[in-house]
């Protein structure tokens, strides 16, 4: 065996580190400078082609929807309205036009000529037959909306509550199969009836998508409160007509808005905070 | 209803699917001669929303676990960089590093420009084509080319390419995600990089050393110190608007000197990385693989362009090295094979680009095609190119690469540990502690050995411990040397004539420096004195100088004459070419002595300008 040595070589190491640091700094400066000087904000991939030049046409089902779509003179305010304006900006479109389309039509793939739909839509296999969905813009696990002052912090507390459910909602299964309340849930016609029953004390709790529950509680803080969220992988996404060539562009823009904090800022402004601030109540899957 | 059987769902099912892919994906594709990484990507696709659909598009568990795997991957990439090779071949490595970064980078930017992409997307594409992963280095090293200067240049260049690629990523992602003006983002990213750089040079190594001093004897704690280190650096990076993977990479560079590549710590990091974290990341990337996007004319056309930019750029860089760095064409071929595979840094940058909305699904799928093509092409060319390069003579090994420390069942003295640490440190080597005793003595129990292990490896040392029993202590040490081929041997307080016949060790260790530690002192010495004994010119020999440098750093001084007479608190390093086992006692003068027996082979020439032990 022969031997070699590795000198401690402090001066060499210092020179190497210096050189590398200099090169790194130069590349960083060049990258940020070049990236910052770029006026084009679109990502790699296909460009967005709107139905009407310079205009992002957005379909939504419910106007006004507290905390989501609220008319404000010629424009709209709210979580999803803010998302629509941010998307238009990201896609280099100067204007947003909003069209109201019945929810049943949207999920059937008819967006009323709009480029896309933003309407608290959760992707499901059935809906994917008629629509293309982007990645999530916000997570939407089931959340427990209660009357202000009602508390529930664990699975047993949830069982003890009187629940209101809408028979056609997918969340009804969650109430029956995961929460398994002691008392038979009260069946109600729709979400409006649910909220009314909750406010009047006919039921103690209803289950909604987390952002929706947050929006309602933020809009009426003296009436409603979000007691907690259950685990779940549901989310809200932007929908486009099936086969739309704009899917990639909108999908990239949604990811960018999540990544750069736009969605969190909107959630803080309109939903009272991001979903992570809501307590997780552990119940069996 | 008597029974209610339901379709499986929930976290347990997701984990079953995930780890089934981690287990079976590589096994299946490796049967076809395809690297396992491809099996993991295809497995991710198979169970994902674009495959069978067992993992839905909204699934958060696997992507979030994948994020941890991504940080781990970049941490290990920094940890395994061969700094010693970079130091040994700095000119060639840096020159080649600039070439193999700049040419594919330029190609990537041109591809982006030709597609009318935004400049940040083009820059990021350029940077991910400019990096590379040394997937085939083990094969090239096993072919005997580890010591080839051209190969060493390519290995050293990886430090530069990966660092620069991540710096571009930091700049681009910062400019995309930051909410301020270009100037403020630039300042924020520059400050962040400076904090990460300074933290990885001055702060993290010291903190990690302190933590290892407190808890390093516990194997799990040693592993967790590494994990916490890269997570903390990732968080620090994110504070400055820089992607967490950049912080994790810097953490790897910071801990690089503390985790020898052959050490048990690295083995544990590799084990968890290869068994869990990194495969999970690769499976999570596979979830993005979408045949309906990939197998379209536009995606395949894009994939073709970036393959040409990447493979072409890497080839040009390698062959420009022929006139510029005096590589042979055959060596350029091997360098091309080494620097072409795209995996770790490429995947990391791609996923970040996707997450920040800069890369579309079609580009991600095109990059996956590039990864497949680059790995397959380089694997196919690996054999023919390496065979054309002549294998150099046996490479020189570093003194501190594998230090064996032989001691009694009481454990090594503080001085002996200090010697072992000083020898192994510069080479980021391992220390193998051998507890020797004679047959008939009470054997060292498992519990005693574990206690000794915790005690010895609590500090900066990293290595293993084992007992060796033989008819005499001397025979036991010889036995240990024969079975591990250490690069240096430290014998702690055992070298007396009562310990047996040392001639076997003298014969077995020929060519290896053996340091006999003895004397009354048992602490870290205040100074080291190099003593020339007899008429030989040992003090001028490179190995002796190297030992003196490592043991004495800048505080050693030389004197001629017999040992004895050193100042209190100093250790005399007595260089000799003869074995002193005839019964003489070095401690007669009351002086603490390290008798360095220098191999005869090293007395002929100097020390090769070789790489260290990594």
CSV table of N, CA and C in Angstrom, one decimal, chain B residues 403-408 411-423 431 436 473 477 488-497 499 502 505 513-525 527-528 547 551 563 570-576 579-581 584-588 590-597:
chain,number,residue,atom,x,y,z
B,403,UNK,N,-8.6,4.4,9.5
B,403,UNK,CA,-7.6,4.3,10.6
B,403,UNK,C,-8.1,3.2,11.6
B,404,UNK,N,-7.2,2.3,11.8
B,404,UNK,CA,-7.5,1.3,12.8
B,404,UNK,C,-6.9,1.6,14.2
B,405,UNK,N,-7.7,1.6,15.2
B,405,UNK,CA,-7.3,1.9,16.5
B,405,UNK,C,-7.4,0.7,17.4
B,406,UNK,N,-6.3,0.1,17.7
B,406,UNK,CA,-6.3,-1.1,18.5
B,406,UNK,C,-6.1,-0.8,20.0
B,407,UNK,N,-6.9,-1.3,20.9
B,407,UNK,CA,-6.8,-0.9,22.3
B,407,UNK,C,-7.2,-2.1,23.2
B,408,UNK,N,-7.1,-1.9,24.4
B,408,UNK,CA,-7.4,-3.0,25.4
B,408,UNK,C,-8.9,-2.9,25.7
B,411,UNK,N,-10.8,0.3,26.6
B,411,UNK,CA,-11.0,1.4,25.6
B,411,UNK,C,-9.8,2.2,25.3
B,412,UNK,N,-9.9,3.0,24.3
B,412,UNK,CA,-8.7,3.8,23.9
B,412,UNK,C,-8.5,5.0,24.8
B,413,UNK,N,-7.2,5.3,25.0
B,413,UNK,CA,-6.9,6.5,25.8
B,413,UNK,C,-7.4,7.8,25.0
B,414,UNK,N,-7.4,8.8,25.8
B,414,UNK,CA,-7.8,10.1,25.2
B,414,UNK,C,-6.8,10.5,24.1
B,415,UNK,N,-5.5,10.2,24.4
B,415,UNK,CA,-4.4,10.5,23.4
B,415,UNK,C,-4.6,9.7,22.1
B,416,UNK,N,-4.9,8.4,22.3
B,416,UNK,CA,-5.0,7.6,21.1
B,416,UNK,C,-6.2,8.0,20.3
B,417,UNK,N,-7.3,8.4,20.9
B,417,UNK,CA,-8.5,8.9,20.2
B,417,UNK,C,-8.1,10.2,19.4
B,418,UNK,N,-7.4,11.0,20.1
B,418,UNK,CA,-6.9,12.3,19.5
B,418,UNK,C,-6.1,12.0,18.3
B,419,UNK,N,-5.2,11.1,18.4
B,419,UNK,CA,-4.3,10.7,17.3
B,419,UNK,C,-5.2,10.2,16.1
B,420,UNK,N,-6.1,9.3,16.4
B,420,UNK,CA,-7.0,8.8,15.4
B,420,UNK,C,-7.8,9.8,14.7
B,421,UNK,N,-8.3,10.8,15.5
B,421,UNK,CA,-9.1,11.9,15.0
B,421,UNK,C,-8.3,12.8,14.1
B,422,UNK,N,-7.1,13.0,14.5
B,422,UNK,CA,-6.2,13.9,13.7
B,422,UNK,C,-5.8,13.2,12.4
B,423,UNK,N,-5.6,11.9,12.4
B,423,UNK,CA,-5.2,11.2,11.2
B,423,UNK,C,-6.4,11.2,10.2
B,431,UNK,N,-12.8,5.5,11.5
B,431,UNK,CA,-12.0,5.0,12.5
B,431,UNK,C,-12.6,3.6,13.0
B,436,UNK,N,-8.8,-5.6,21.5
B,436,UNK,CA,-8.1,-6.9,21.4
B,436,UNK,C,-7.8,-7.5,22.8
B,473,UNK,N,-2.0,-10.7,22.3
B,473,UNK,CA,-2.5,-9.4,21.9
B,473,UNK,C,-1.9,-9.0,20.5
B,477,UNK,N,-4.0,-8.1,17.1
B,477,UNK,CA,-3.8,-6.9,16.3
B,477,UNK,C,-3.5,-7.2,14.8
B,488,UNK,N,-3.9,3.3,8.1
B,488,UNK,CA,-3.0,3.6,9.2
B,488,UNK,C,-3.4,2.8,10.4
B,489,UNK,N,-2.5,2.5,11.3
B,489,UNK,CA,-2.8,1.7,12.5
B,489,UNK,C,-2.3,2.5,13.7
B,490,UNK,N,-3.2,2.6,14.7
B,490,UNK,CA,-2.8,3.2,15.9
B,490,UNK,C,-2.9,2.1,17.0
B,491,UNK,N,-1.8,1.8,17.6
B,491,UNK,CA,-1.8,0.8,18.7
B,491,UNK,C,-1.6,1.5,20.0
B,492,UNK,N,-2.6,1.3,20.9
B,492,UNK,CA,-2.7,2.1,22.1
B,492,UNK,C,-2.3,1.3,23.3
B,493,UNK,N,-1.0,1.6,23.8
B,493,UNK,CA,-0.5,1.1,25.0
B,493,UNK,C,-0.4,-0.4,25.0
B,494,UNK,N,-0.2,-1.0,23.9
B,494,UNK,CA,-0.1,-2.5,23.8
B,494,UNK,C,1.2,-3.0,23.3
B,495,UNK,N,2.1,-2.1,23.0
B,495,UNK,CA,3.3,-2.5,22.2
B,495,UNK,C,4.4,-3.1,23.0
B,496,UNK,N,4.2,-3.5,24.2
B,496,UNK,CA,5.2,-4.1,25.0
B,496,UNK,C,5.6,-5.5,24.6
B,497,UNK,N,6.7,-6.0,25.0
B,497,UNK,CA,7.1,-7.4,24.7
B,497,UNK,C,6.2,-8.4,25.3
B,499,UNK,N,3.1,-8.4,25.3
B,499,UNK,CA,1.9,-8.6,24.5
B,499,UNK,C,2.1,-9.6,23.3
B,502,UNK,N,5.4,-9.4,17.8
B,502,UNK,CA,4.8,-8.4,16.9
B,502,UNK,C,5.3,-8.6,15.4
B,505,UNK,N,2.6,-8.6,12.7
B,505,UNK,CA,2.0,-7.3,12.4
B,505,UNK,C,3.0,-6.5,11.5
B,513,UNK,N,1.6,3.0,7.8
B,513,UNK,CA,2.2,3.6,9.0
B,513,UNK,C,1.5,3.0,10.2
B,514,UNK,N,2.3,2.7,11.2
B,514,UNK,CA,1.8,2.2,12.5
B,514,UNK,C,2.3,3.2,13.6
B,515,UNK,N,1.3,3.7,14.3
B,515,UNK,CA,1.7,4.6,15.4
B,515,UNK,C,1.5,4.0,16.7
B,516,UNK,N,2.6,3.8,17.5
B,516,UNK,CA,2.5,3.2,18.8
B,516,UNK,C,2.4,4.3,19.8
B,517,UNK,N,1.2,4.4,20.5
B,517,UNK,CA,1.0,5.4,21.5
B,517,UNK,C,1.3,4.9,22.8
B,518,UNK,N,2.2,5.6,23.6
B,518,UNK,CA,2.5,5.1,24.9
B,518,UNK,C,3.0,6.2,25.8
B,519,UNK,N,3.1,6.0,27.0
B,519,UNK,CA,3.7,7.0,27.9
B,519,UNK,C,2.7,7.4,29.0
B,520,UNK,N,3.1,8.2,29.8
B,520,UNK,CA,2.3,8.6,31.0
B,520,UNK,C,1.2,9.6,30.6
B,521,UNK,N,1.3,10.4,29.6
B,521,UNK,CA,0.3,11.4,29.3
B,521,UNK,C,-0.9,10.7,28.8
B,522,UNK,N,-2.1,11.2,29.2
B,522,UNK,CA,-3.3,10.7,28.6
B,522,UNK,C,-4.3,11.8,28.4
B,523,UNK,N,-3.9,12.8,27.7
B,523,UNK,CA,-4.8,13.9,27.4
B,523,UNK,C,-4.4,14.5,26.0
B,524,UNK,N,-5.1,15.5,25.6
B,524,UNK,CA,-4.7,16.1,24.3
B,524,UNK,C,-3.4,16.9,24.5
B,525,UNK,N,-2.4,16.6,23.8
B,525,UNK,CA,-1.1,17.3,24.0
B,525,UNK,C,-1.2,18.8,23.7
B,527,UNK,N,1.4,20.3,22.5
B,527,UNK,CA,2.3,20.5,21.4
B,527,UNK,C,2.9,19.2,20.9
B,528,UNK,N,3.4,19.2,19.7
B,528,UNK,CA,4.0,18.0,19.2
B,528,UNK,C,5.4,18.3,18.7
B,547,UNK,N,2.4,13.2,8.8
B,547,UNK,CA,2.0,12.8,10.1
B,547,UNK,C,2.2,13.9,11.1
B,551,UNK,N,-0.7,15.7,13.2
B,551,UNK,CA,-0.7,15.6,14.7
B,551,UNK,C,-0.3,16.9,15.3
B,563,UNK,N,14.5,10.0,21.5
B,563,UNK,CA,13.3,10.5,22.2
B,563,UNK,C,13.7,10.9,23.6
B,570,UNK,N,4.0,18.1,26.0
B,570,UNK,CA,4.2,17.9,24.6
B,570,UNK,C,4.3,16.4,24.3
B,571,UNK,N,4.0,16.1,23.1
B,571,UNK,CA,4.2,14.7,22.7
B,571,UNK,C,5.3,14.6,21.7
B,572,UNK,N,6.2,13.6,21.8
B,572,UNK,CA,7.2,13.4,20.9
B,572,UNK,C,6.8,12.4,19.8
B,573,UNK,N,6.8,12.8,18.6
B,573,UNK,CA,6.5,11.9,17.5
B,573,UNK,C,7.9,11.4,17.0
B,574,UNK,N,8.1,10.2,17.3
B,574,UNK,CA,9.4,9.6,16.9
B,574,UNK,C,9.3,8.8,15.6
B,575,UNK,N,9.9,9.3,14.6
B,575,UNK,CA,9.8,8.7,13.3
B,575,UNK,C,10.9,7.6,13.2
B,576,UNK,N,10.5,6.5,12.8
B,576,UNK,CA,11.5,5.4,12.7
B,576,UNK,C,11.1,4.4,11.6
B,579,UNK,N,11.1,-1.6,13.7
B,579,UNK,CA,10.1,-1.9,14.7
B,579,UNK,C,10.8,-2.0,16.0
B,580,UNK,N,10.3,-1.4,17.1
B,580,UNK,CA,10.9,-1.3,18.4
B,580,UNK,C,10.5,-2.3,19.3
B,581,UNK,N,10.0,-3.5,18.9
B,581,UNK,CA,9.4,-4.4,19.8
B,581,UNK,C,10.4,-5.4,20.5
B,584,UNK,N,12.6,-2.6,24.2
B,584,UNK,CA,13.0,-1.2,24.7
B,584,UNK,C,11.7,-0.5,25.2
B,585,UNK,N,11.9,0.4,26.1
B,585,UNK,CA,10.7,1.1,26.6
B,585,UNK,C,10.8,2.6,26.3
B,586,UNK,N,9.9,3.0,25.4
B,586,UNK,CA,9.9,4.4,25.0
B,586,UNK,C,9.5,5.4,26.2
B,587,UNK,N,8.9,4.9,27.2
B,587,UNK,CA,8.5,5.8,28.2
B,587,UNK,C,9.5,5.9,29.3
B,588,UNK,N,10.7,5.3,29.1
B,588,UNK,CA,11.7,5.4,30.1
B,588,UNK,C,12.0,6.8,30.6
B,590,UNK,N,10.0,9.1,30.8
B,590,UNK,CA,8.8,9.8,31.4
B,590,UNK,C,8.1,10.6,30.3
B,591,UNK,N,8.4,10.4,29.1
B,591,UNK,CA,7.9,11.3,28.0
B,591,UNK,C,6.8,10.5,27.3
B,592,UNK,N,5.7,11.2,27.0
B,592,UNK,CA,4.6,10.6,26.2
B,592,UNK,C,5.1,10.5,24.7
B,593,UNK,N,5.1,9.4,24.2
B,593,UNK,CA,5.7,9.2,22.8
B,593,UNK,C,4.7,8.6,21.9
B,594,UNK,N,4.7,9.1,20.7
B,594,UNK,CA,4.0,8.4,19.6
B,594,UNK,C,5.1,7.9,18.6
B,595,UNK,N,5.3,6.6,18.6
B,595,UNK,CA,6.4,6.1,17.7
B,595,UNK,C,5.8,5.8,16.4
B,596,UNK,N,6.1,6.6,15.4
B,596,UNK,CA,5.6,6.4,14.1
B,596,UNK,C,6.5,5.5,13.2
B,597,UNK,N,6.0,4.3,13.0
B,597,UNK,CA,6.8,3.4,12.1
B,597,UNK,C,6.4,3.6,10.7
